[in-house]
Short mmCIF file of C-alpha atoms and ligand atoms in Angstrom, two decimals:
data_model
loop_
_atom_site.label_atom_id
_atom_site.label_comp_id
_atom_site.label_asym_id
_atom_site.label_seq_id
_atom_site.Cartn_x
_atom_site.Cartn_y
_atom_site.Cartn_z
CA UNK C 1 13.22 32.81 -39.44
CA UNK C 2 11.96 29.35 -40.32
CA UNK C 3 12.97 27.16 -43.23
CA UNK C 4 10.44 25.95 -45.71
CA UNK C 5 10.63 22.15 -45.70
CA UNK C 6 12.63 20.88 -48.69
CA UNK C 7 10.41 20.54 -51.73
CA UNK C 8 12.55 17.84 -53.33
CA UNK C 9 11.16 15.07 -51.11
CA UNK C 10 7.42 14.41 -51.38
CA UNK C 11 5.11 14.29 -48.36
CA UNK C 12 2.08 11.99 -47.94
CA UNK C 13 -0.12 11.69 -44.84
CA UNK C 14 2.08 14.13 -42.97
CA UNK C 15 5.07 11.81 -43.54
CA UNK C 16 8.19 12.35 -45.62
CA UNK C 17 8.56 9.97 -48.57
CA UNK C 18 12.15 8.92 -49.25
CA UNK C 19 13.06 6.69 -52.16
CA UNK C 20 9.36 5.97 -52.67
CA UNK C 21 8.80 4.81 -49.08
CA UNK C 22 7.35 6.51 -46.01
CA UNK C 23 10.24 7.43 -43.73
CA UNK C 24 9.38 5.02 -40.85
CA UNK C 25 9.29 2.13 -43.32
CA UNK C 26 12.72 3.15 -44.68
CA UNK C 27 14.03 3.42 -41.11
CA UNK C 28 12.73 -0.09 -40.43
CA UNK C 29 14.47 -1.47 -43.50
CA UNK C 30 17.74 0.28 -42.58
CA UNK C 31 17.36 -1.36 -39.18
CA UNK C 32 18.73 1.39 -37.00
CA UNK C 33 19.10 5.10 -36.58
CA UNK C 34 20.85 7.39 -37.25
CA UNK C 35 21.39 7.04 -40.97
CA UNK C 36 22.02 9.04 -44.10
CA UNK C 37 19.80 8.34 -47.12
CA UNK C 38 20.75 9.52 -50.61
CA UNK C 39 18.09 9.47 -53.31
CA UNK C 40 19.42 8.24 -56.65
CA UNK C 41 16.45 9.62 -58.61
CA UNK C 42 17.08 13.11 -57.21
CA UNK C 43 20.78 12.86 -58.12
CA UNK C 44 19.94 11.75 -61.67
CA UNK C 45 17.38 14.53 -61.98
CA UNK C 46 19.92 17.14 -60.85
CA UNK C 47 22.48 15.97 -63.40
CA UNK C 48 19.86 15.85 -66.18
CA UNK C 49 18.64 19.39 -65.39
CA UNK C 50 22.17 20.68 -65.39
CA UNK C 51 22.98 18.98 -68.69
CA UNK C 52 19.83 20.44 -70.23
CA UNK C 53 20.95 23.94 -69.22
CA UNK C 54 24.70 23.83 -69.87
CA UNK C 55 26.12 23.93 -73.40
CA UNK C 56 26.81 20.41 -74.72
CA UNK C 57 30.58 20.97 -75.01
CA UNK C 58 30.98 21.31 -71.23
CA UNK C 59 32.21 18.18 -69.45
CA UNK C 60 30.75 17.58 -66.03
CA UNK C 61 33.04 16.20 -63.31
CA UNK C 62 32.12 15.13 -59.79
CA UNK C 63 34.40 16.20 -56.92
CA UNK C 64 34.53 12.98 -54.93
CA UNK C 65 35.29 14.63 -51.62
CA UNK C 66 31.70 15.91 -51.37
CA UNK C 67 30.44 12.36 -50.83
CA UNK C 68 32.66 9.30 -51.36
CA UNK C 69 30.02 6.62 -50.66
CA UNK C 70 30.85 3.79 -53.12
CA UNK C 71 27.25 3.05 -54.16
CA UNK C 72 26.55 6.74 -54.78
CA UNK C 73 29.73 7.01 -56.81
CA UNK C 74 28.73 3.94 -58.80
CA UNK C 75 25.41 5.61 -59.57
CA UNK C 76 26.99 8.93 -60.54
CA UNK C 77 29.54 7.14 -62.72
CA UNK C 78 26.66 6.36 -65.12
CA UNK C 79 25.76 9.99 -65.74
CA UNK C 80 28.85 12.19 -65.39
CA UNK C 81 31.95 12.64 -67.56
CA UNK C 82 34.66 12.32 -64.93
CA UNK C 83 35.73 12.54 -61.33
CA UNK C 84 38.11 14.81 -59.43
CA UNK C 85 39.99 13.17 -56.60
CA UNK C 86 42.28 14.50 -53.88
CA UNK C 87 44.03 11.44 -52.41
CA UNK C 88 45.18 7.91 -53.25
CA UNK C 89 42.20 6.65 -51.24
CA UNK C 90 39.83 8.55 -53.52
CA UNK C 91 41.77 7.22 -56.54
CA UNK C 92 40.95 3.68 -55.42
CA UNK C 93 37.27 4.57 -54.92
CA UNK C 94 37.07 6.12 -58.40
CA UNK C 95 38.79 3.20 -60.15
CA UNK C 96 36.73 0.66 -58.18
CA UNK C 97 33.58 2.45 -59.35
CA UNK C 98 34.63 1.87 -62.94
CA UNK C 99 35.56 5.46 -63.81
CA UNK C 100 38.07 5.28 -66.68
CA UNK C 101 41.54 6.65 -65.79
CA UNK C 102 41.39 9.25 -68.56
CA UNK C 103 38.34 10.74 -66.83
CA UNK C 104 40.03 11.13 -63.43
CA UNK C 105 42.05 14.14 -62.29
CA UNK C 106 43.97 14.52 -59.04
CA UNK C 107 44.28 17.86 -57.23
CA UNK C 108 45.31 18.86 -53.73
CA UNK C 109 48.30 20.13 -51.77
CA UNK C 110 50.74 17.72 -50.12
CA UNK C 111 50.48 14.82 -52.55
CA UNK C 112 53.05 12.26 -51.37
CA UNK C 113 55.68 10.69 -53.64
CA UNK C 114 53.79 7.39 -53.28
CA UNK C 115 50.48 9.01 -54.31
CA UNK C 116 52.10 10.66 -57.33
CA UNK C 117 53.61 7.31 -58.39
CA UNK C 118 50.19 5.64 -58.04
CA UNK C 119 48.65 8.39 -60.17
CA UNK C 120 51.25 7.88 -62.92
CA UNK C 121 50.76 4.11 -62.80
CA UNK C 122 46.99 4.56 -63.04
CA UNK C 123 47.34 6.92 -66.02
CA UNK C 124 45.24 9.71 -64.53
CA UNK C 125 45.74 13.47 -64.91
CA UNK C 126 47.69 15.11 -62.06
CA UNK C 127 47.02 18.76 -61.29
CA UNK C 128 50.45 20.04 -60.28
CA UNK C 129 50.29 22.43 -57.35
CA UNK C 130 53.90 22.59 -56.22
CA UNK C 131 57.36 22.80 -57.79
CA UNK C 132 58.20 19.76 -55.66
CA UNK C 133 55.81 17.55 -57.62
CA UNK C 134 57.65 17.97 -60.94
CA UNK C 135 60.81 15.89 -60.19
CA UNK C 136 58.73 13.29 -58.32
CA UNK C 137 56.43 12.88 -61.33
CA UNK C 138 59.44 12.76 -63.66
CA UNK C 139 61.03 9.99 -61.57
CA UNK C 140 57.79 7.99 -61.53
CA UNK C 141 57.42 8.46 -65.31
CA UNK C 142 60.93 7.16 -65.89
CA UNK C 143 60.42 4.18 -63.61
CA UNK C 144 57.17 3.18 -65.29
CA UNK C 145 58.09 4.15 -68.82
CA UNK C 146 54.99 6.31 -69.26
CA UNK C 147 55.05 10.10 -69.17
CA UNK C 148 52.95 11.51 -66.34
CA UNK C 149 49.85 13.32 -67.61
CA UNK C 150 49.82 16.73 -65.95
CA UNK C 151 47.92 19.99 -65.75
CA UNK C 152 48.90 23.08 -63.81
CA UNK C 153 46.59 24.19 -61.03
CA UNK C 154 46.79 27.96 -61.06
CA UNK C 155 46.19 30.18 -58.04
CA UNK C 156 44.92 33.22 -59.91
CA UNK C 157 45.44 36.79 -58.79
CA UNK C 158 41.70 37.24 -58.22
CA UNK C 159 39.25 35.80 -55.68
CA UNK C 160 35.86 34.19 -56.20
CA UNK C 161 33.63 36.87 -54.71
CA UNK C 162 30.84 35.76 -52.35
CA UNK C 163 32.21 32.23 -51.98
CA UNK C 164 31.57 30.31 -48.76
CA UNK C 165 35.15 29.03 -48.84
CA UNK C 166 37.82 30.84 -50.84
CA UNK C 167 40.51 28.63 -52.36
CA UNK C 168 42.19 31.00 -54.81
CA UNK C 169 43.52 34.55 -54.93
CA UNK C 170 46.07 35.94 -52.49
CA UNK C 171 48.35 33.61 -50.52
CA UNK C 172 47.00 30.07 -50.66
CA UNK C 173 48.36 26.54 -50.16
CA UNK C 174 46.43 25.52 -53.31
CA UNK C 175 47.81 25.76 -56.82
CA UNK C 176 50.72 27.74 -58.27
CA UNK C 177 50.64 31.53 -58.13
CA UNK C 178 49.86 32.86 -61.62
CA UNK C 179 53.13 34.83 -61.63
CA UNK C 180 55.15 31.63 -61.13
CA UNK C 181 53.24 29.62 -63.74
CA UNK C 182 55.50 30.38 -66.77
CA UNK C 183 58.54 29.11 -64.88
CA UNK C 184 56.79 25.85 -63.92
CA UNK C 185 55.45 25.37 -67.43
CA UNK C 186 59.04 25.56 -68.69
CA UNK C 187 60.14 23.00 -66.08
CA UNK C 188 57.29 20.68 -67.08
CA UNK C 189 58.46 20.89 -70.71
CA UNK C 190 62.12 20.27 -69.81
CA UNK C 191 61.35 17.17 -67.73
CA UNK C 192 59.25 15.59 -70.49
CA UNK C 193 55.97 15.35 -68.61
CA UNK C 194 52.86 15.18 -70.80
CA UNK C 195 51.34 18.63 -70.35
CA UNK C 196 47.58 18.66 -70.93
CA UNK C 197 46.18 21.87 -69.51
CA UNK C 198 45.10 24.09 -66.65
CA UNK C 199 43.00 23.75 -63.53
CA UNK C 200 41.32 26.57 -61.61
CA UNK C 201 39.30 26.27 -58.44
CA UNK C 202 38.87 29.65 -56.81
CA UNK C 203 36.21 28.70 -54.25
CA UNK C 204 33.21 26.81 -53.07
CA UNK C 205 29.55 27.20 -51.95
CA UNK C 206 28.67 30.25 -54.04
CA UNK C 207 25.05 31.26 -54.62
CA UNK C 208 25.80 34.32 -56.79
CA UNK C 209 25.93 33.45 -60.45
CA UNK C 210 27.52 36.82 -61.34
CA UNK C 211 30.53 35.98 -59.15
CA UNK C 212 30.91 32.54 -60.74
CA UNK C 213 30.59 34.05 -64.25
CA UNK C 214 33.28 36.60 -63.45
CA UNK C 215 35.65 33.97 -62.02
CA UNK C 216 35.16 31.72 -65.07
CA UNK C 217 35.79 34.61 -67.49
CA UNK C 218 38.96 35.64 -65.69
CA UNK C 219 40.16 32.02 -65.39
CA UNK C 220 39.64 31.54 -69.12
CA UNK C 221 41.52 34.76 -69.97
CA UNK C 222 44.39 33.71 -67.72
CA UNK C 223 44.49 30.24 -69.32
CA UNK C 224 44.76 31.79 -72.78
CA UNK C 225 47.57 34.03 -71.56
CA UNK C 226 49.46 31.16 -69.90
CA UNK C 227 48.93 28.84 -72.89
CA UNK C 228 51.54 30.95 -74.70
CA UNK C 229 54.12 29.60 -72.21
CA UNK C 230 52.89 25.99 -72.26
CA UNK C 231 55.07 23.19 -73.64
CA UNK C 232 52.12 21.62 -75.51
CA UNK C 233 48.59 22.43 -76.67
CA UNK C 234 45.93 22.76 -73.98
CA UNK C 235 43.71 19.68 -74.10
CA UNK C 236 41.96 20.16 -70.79
CA UNK C 237 40.72 23.37 -69.24
CA UNK C 238 39.10 22.82 -65.85
CA UNK C 239 37.35 26.02 -64.81
CA UNK C 240 36.34 24.71 -61.38
CA UNK C 241 32.86 24.96 -59.96
CA UNK C 242 31.83 26.46 -56.68
CA UNK C 243 28.09 26.06 -57.39
CA UNK C 244 26.39 26.38 -54.00
CA UNK C 245 23.14 25.06 -52.58
CA UNK C 246 20.86 26.94 -50.15
CA UNK C 247 21.38 25.81 -46.56
CA UNK C 248 20.18 28.66 -44.41
CA UNK C 249 17.11 30.88 -43.98
CA UNK C 250 17.06 33.67 -46.54
CA UNK C 251 19.42 31.98 -49.01
CA UNK C 252 18.16 31.62 -52.55
CA UNK C 253 18.90 29.02 -55.18
CA UNK C 254 21.80 29.59 -57.58
CA UNK C 255 20.61 30.73 -61.02
CA UNK C 256 22.39 28.47 -63.53
CA UNK C 257 21.15 30.22 -66.71
CA UNK C 258 23.72 33.09 -66.71
CA UNK C 259 26.51 30.61 -65.98
CA UNK C 260 25.39 28.43 -68.88
CA UNK C 261 25.28 31.44 -71.22
CA UNK C 262 28.76 32.47 -70.14
CA UNK C 263 30.13 28.95 -70.61
CA UNK C 264 28.67 28.91 -74.12
CA UNK C 265 30.54 32.15 -74.88
CA UNK C 266 33.74 30.73 -73.39
CA UNK C 267 33.36 27.53 -75.43
CA UNK C 268 32.99 29.63 -78.59
CA UNK C 269 36.11 31.67 -77.75
CA UNK C 270 38.01 28.52 -76.81
CA UNK C 271 37.25 26.99 -80.21
CA UNK C 272 39.50 29.73 -81.63
CA UNK C 273 42.00 30.44 -78.84
CA UNK C 274 42.48 26.90 -77.45
CA UNK C 275 41.07 24.74 -80.25
CA UNK C 276 42.03 21.38 -78.73
CA UNK C 277 40.75 22.13 -75.25
CA UNK C 278 37.92 20.27 -73.59
CA UNK C 279 36.22 22.50 -71.01
CA UNK C 280 35.46 20.90 -67.67
CA UNK C 281 33.58 22.06 -64.61
CA UNK C 282 33.81 20.14 -61.35
CA UNK C 283 30.94 20.09 -58.90
CA UNK C 284 30.55 18.45 -55.53
CA UNK C 285 27.68 19.50 -53.30
CA UNK C 286 25.59 20.87 -56.18
CA UNK C 287 25.19 17.34 -57.58
CA UNK C 288 24.51 15.44 -54.36
CA UNK C 289 23.89 17.79 -51.43
CA UNK C 290 20.15 18.27 -51.83
CA UNK C 291 19.54 14.58 -52.58
CA UNK C 292 20.58 13.49 -49.10
CA UNK C 293 18.99 13.57 -45.66
CA UNK C 294 20.26 12.67 -42.20
CA UNK C 295 17.77 10.86 -39.99
CA UNK C 296 18.04 10.43 -36.23
CA UNK C 297 15.58 9.44 -33.52
CA UNK C 298 14.34 11.43 -30.56
CA UNK C 299 15.54 9.65 -27.39
CA UNK C 300 14.42 12.16 -24.82
CA UNK C 301 12.45 15.33 -24.44
CA UNK C 302 13.68 17.66 -21.73
CA UNK C 303 12.62 21.00 -20.35
CA UNK C 304 15.28 23.30 -18.93
CA UNK C 305 14.20 26.66 -17.57
CA UNK C 306 11.47 26.97 -20.12
CA UNK C 307 13.46 25.71 -23.16
CA UNK C 308 12.50 22.39 -24.78
CA UNK C 309 15.36 20.10 -25.85
CA UNK C 310 14.87 17.11 -28.10
CA UNK C 311 17.82 14.81 -27.41
CA UNK C 312 18.50 12.48 -30.34
CA UNK C 313 20.72 9.49 -31.06
CA UNK C 314 22.48 11.55 -33.77
CA UNK C 315 24.78 14.50 -33.38
CA UNK C 316 27.93 16.32 -34.40
CA UNK C 317 29.99 13.11 -34.38
CA UNK C 318 28.00 12.03 -37.46
CA UNK C 319 26.93 15.36 -38.93
CA UNK C 320 29.59 17.91 -38.12
CA UNK C 321 28.38 20.27 -40.86
CA UNK C 322 24.84 20.60 -39.50
CA UNK C 323 26.22 21.26 -36.03
CA UNK C 324 27.91 24.34 -37.49
CA UNK C 325 31.43 23.17 -36.68
CA UNK C 326 32.66 22.60 -40.25
CA UNK C 327 33.56 26.05 -41.49
CA UNK C 328 30.65 28.14 -40.22
CA UNK C 329 31.60 31.35 -38.48
CA UNK C 330 28.20 32.12 -36.98
CA UNK C 331 26.17 28.98 -36.35
CA UNK C 332 23.00 28.72 -38.45
CA UNK C 333 20.43 25.94 -38.68
CA UNK C 334 20.18 23.51 -41.55
CA UNK C 335 16.59 22.90 -42.68
CA UNK C 336 15.07 20.37 -40.30
CA UNK C 337 11.72 18.57 -39.91
CA UNK C 338 9.99 15.93 -37.83
CA UNK C 339 9.69 13.25 -40.52
CA UNK C 340 6.37 11.85 -39.33
CA UNK C 341 4.68 15.13 -38.43
CA UNK C 342 5.66 17.35 -41.34
CA UNK C 343 2.59 19.56 -41.43
CA UNK C 344 1.25 19.38 -37.86
CA UNK C 345 0.21 22.83 -36.80
CA UNK C 346 0.73 22.27 -33.07
CA UNK C 347 4.16 23.93 -33.15
CA UNK C 348 6.65 24.84 -30.47
CA UNK C 349 10.17 26.21 -30.23
CA UNK C 350 12.72 23.44 -29.62
CA UNK C 351 16.44 22.85 -29.77
CA UNK C 352 17.64 19.54 -31.17
CA UNK C 353 20.82 18.22 -29.60
CA UNK C 354 22.85 15.02 -29.77
CA UNK C 355 24.07 12.61 -27.11
CA UNK C 356 27.61 13.99 -26.79
CA UNK C 357 28.88 15.68 -23.65
CA UNK C 358 29.69 19.00 -25.29
CA UNK C 359 27.64 22.16 -25.81
CA UNK C 360 28.77 22.08 -29.47
CA UNK C 361 26.51 19.08 -30.11
CA UNK C 362 23.57 21.07 -31.48
CA UNK C 363 21.71 20.00 -34.63
CA UNK C 364 19.10 22.78 -34.54
CA UNK C 365 18.99 25.77 -32.23
CA UNK C 366 15.56 27.14 -31.26
CA UNK C 367 13.52 26.16 -34.32
CA UNK C 368 9.74 26.08 -34.70
CA UNK C 369 8.68 22.46 -35.17
CA UNK C 370 5.62 20.30 -34.63
CA UNK C 371 5.44 18.88 -31.10
CA UNK C 372 7.65 15.75 -31.12
CA UNK C 373 7.98 12.83 -28.72
CA UNK C 374 10.64 10.19 -28.05
CA UNK C 375 10.60 7.73 -30.96
CA UNK C 376 9.91 10.40 -33.58
CA UNK C 377 12.33 10.75 -36.50
CA UNK C 378 14.20 14.02 -36.98
CA UNK C 379 15.23 14.80 -40.57
CA UNK C 380 18.02 17.17 -41.54
CA UNK C 381 17.87 18.19 -45.19
CA UNK C 382 20.72 19.31 -47.51
CA UNK C 383 22.83 16.49 -46.05
CA UNK C 384 24.04 14.66 -49.15
CA UNK C 385 27.48 16.33 -49.12
CA UNK C 386 30.08 16.85 -46.39
CA UNK C 387 28.12 14.66 -43.98
CA UNK C 388 29.44 11.30 -42.76
CA UNK C 389 32.93 11.64 -44.23
CA UNK C 390 33.76 14.98 -42.58
CA UNK C 391 32.44 13.97 -39.16
CA UNK C 392 34.54 12.82 -36.18
CA UNK C 393 32.71 9.51 -35.80
CA UNK C 394 35.14 8.08 -33.26
CA UNK C 395 34.39 10.93 -30.83
CA UNK C 396 32.75 9.38 -27.74
CA UNK C 397 32.76 5.88 -29.26
CA UNK C 398 29.21 5.78 -30.58
CA UNK C 399 28.57 3.30 -33.43
CA UNK C 400 29.35 4.55 -36.97
CA UNK C 401 26.52 6.01 -39.01
CA UNK C 402 24.81 3.91 -41.70
CA UNK C 403 24.59 5.28 -45.24
CA UNK C 404 22.06 4.02 -47.77
CA UNK C 405 21.38 4.85 -51.41
CA UNK C 406 17.66 4.63 -52.14
C1 PLP W 501 36.14 20.81 -52.58
C2 PLP W 501 36.45 20.92 -53.99
C3 PLP W 501 35.42 20.79 -54.94
C4 PLP W 501 33.98 20.60 -54.59
O1 PLP W 501 33.43 21.69 -53.93
P1 PLP W 501 31.83 21.80 -53.79
O2 PLP W 501 31.63 23.04 -53.00
O3 PLP W 501 31.36 20.59 -53.07
O4 PLP W 501 31.27 21.87 -55.15
C5 PLP W 501 35.78 20.84 -56.27
N1 PLP W 501 37.07 21.01 -56.65
C6 PLP W 501 38.09 21.14 -55.76
C7 PLP W 501 39.46 21.32 -56.24
C8 PLP W 501 37.81 21.10 -54.40
O5 PLP W 501 38.81 21.24 -53.53
#
């Protein structure tokens, strides 16, 4: 099955237009291939569409791990309400981008004592996900004379159905099992930490709005139940995200309308049950994934026993996700195009591979594409999230990939 070429990027004269420029012109200005290009207008449009659909009470956070490029973060900082980080390195990126500390929250297992102390010093919200973090936060609070701002990340007793990656329900390294939450809430109260609320993140890459609606309803109900054990009023209720984008043939776009309607109902209930709570959702790939492309150049065109291979200067060392080696069980192709021959009808079946000496270095396996030659630009769509930063760029000592915001 073939992908339709992404409709978010315009095409003129058979050539993809990126950031208002024909792709070869952009490649010339970047100066070398491969590169990632992220389109700021598409990011702004995505945020604006989402805001127009969601109820106004909902705060929109960006999960920095999806794409930590500083310029992109600086752009997003203008249009979102906060950022979720998962390391001291991401804390620095967020603060450098001008995100105010009260709009930053810190989740993740295995936070070190040093990271927790940095978080307290910065004045950001820490999502506690281990009993171990409580005395460390208390010590840092005492040392700095400011109480640590904390929320409890809860591992609920349900799963996010149909999620690409499940991060809640059952035995997980993330969050505190719901059954243990009352005990930790008591400990938070006894140690004098500033309790502010709850965090849920049951899973990622979900294209089924009914599953997201159900997870948000159950997370909200659990938060109301646990609030009875909390040492202070709930000021922040982060219901997670998990909004997916279509990557593979046959996948359809997530329908946001039912999620928005459900969040409006939750906001109305929260006004009574948790009257001081601000409701937050945190999104990564949904905000930036479709606004980014990966561009590499065809170096060679080879024929092996009847199969055509386009060998490019890009590969899994720079785009691990598109190679299928970042969490895919059965390898599937990302949407791909020849950037200067978008609509040519002289098509053939080709595989696009990278320059690495491993059979895993496949960017597209047996796809129908216009006939391409060395020098042509290959474009991989849906590449704005989990691209450069998740890729093993040191593997085989090729130069690092360039990233541009256009
Ligand atoms: C990874 C992660 C996200 C972002 O996930 P996306 O699928 O990119 O939206 C958000 N919150 C937490 C806690 C995460 O671990």
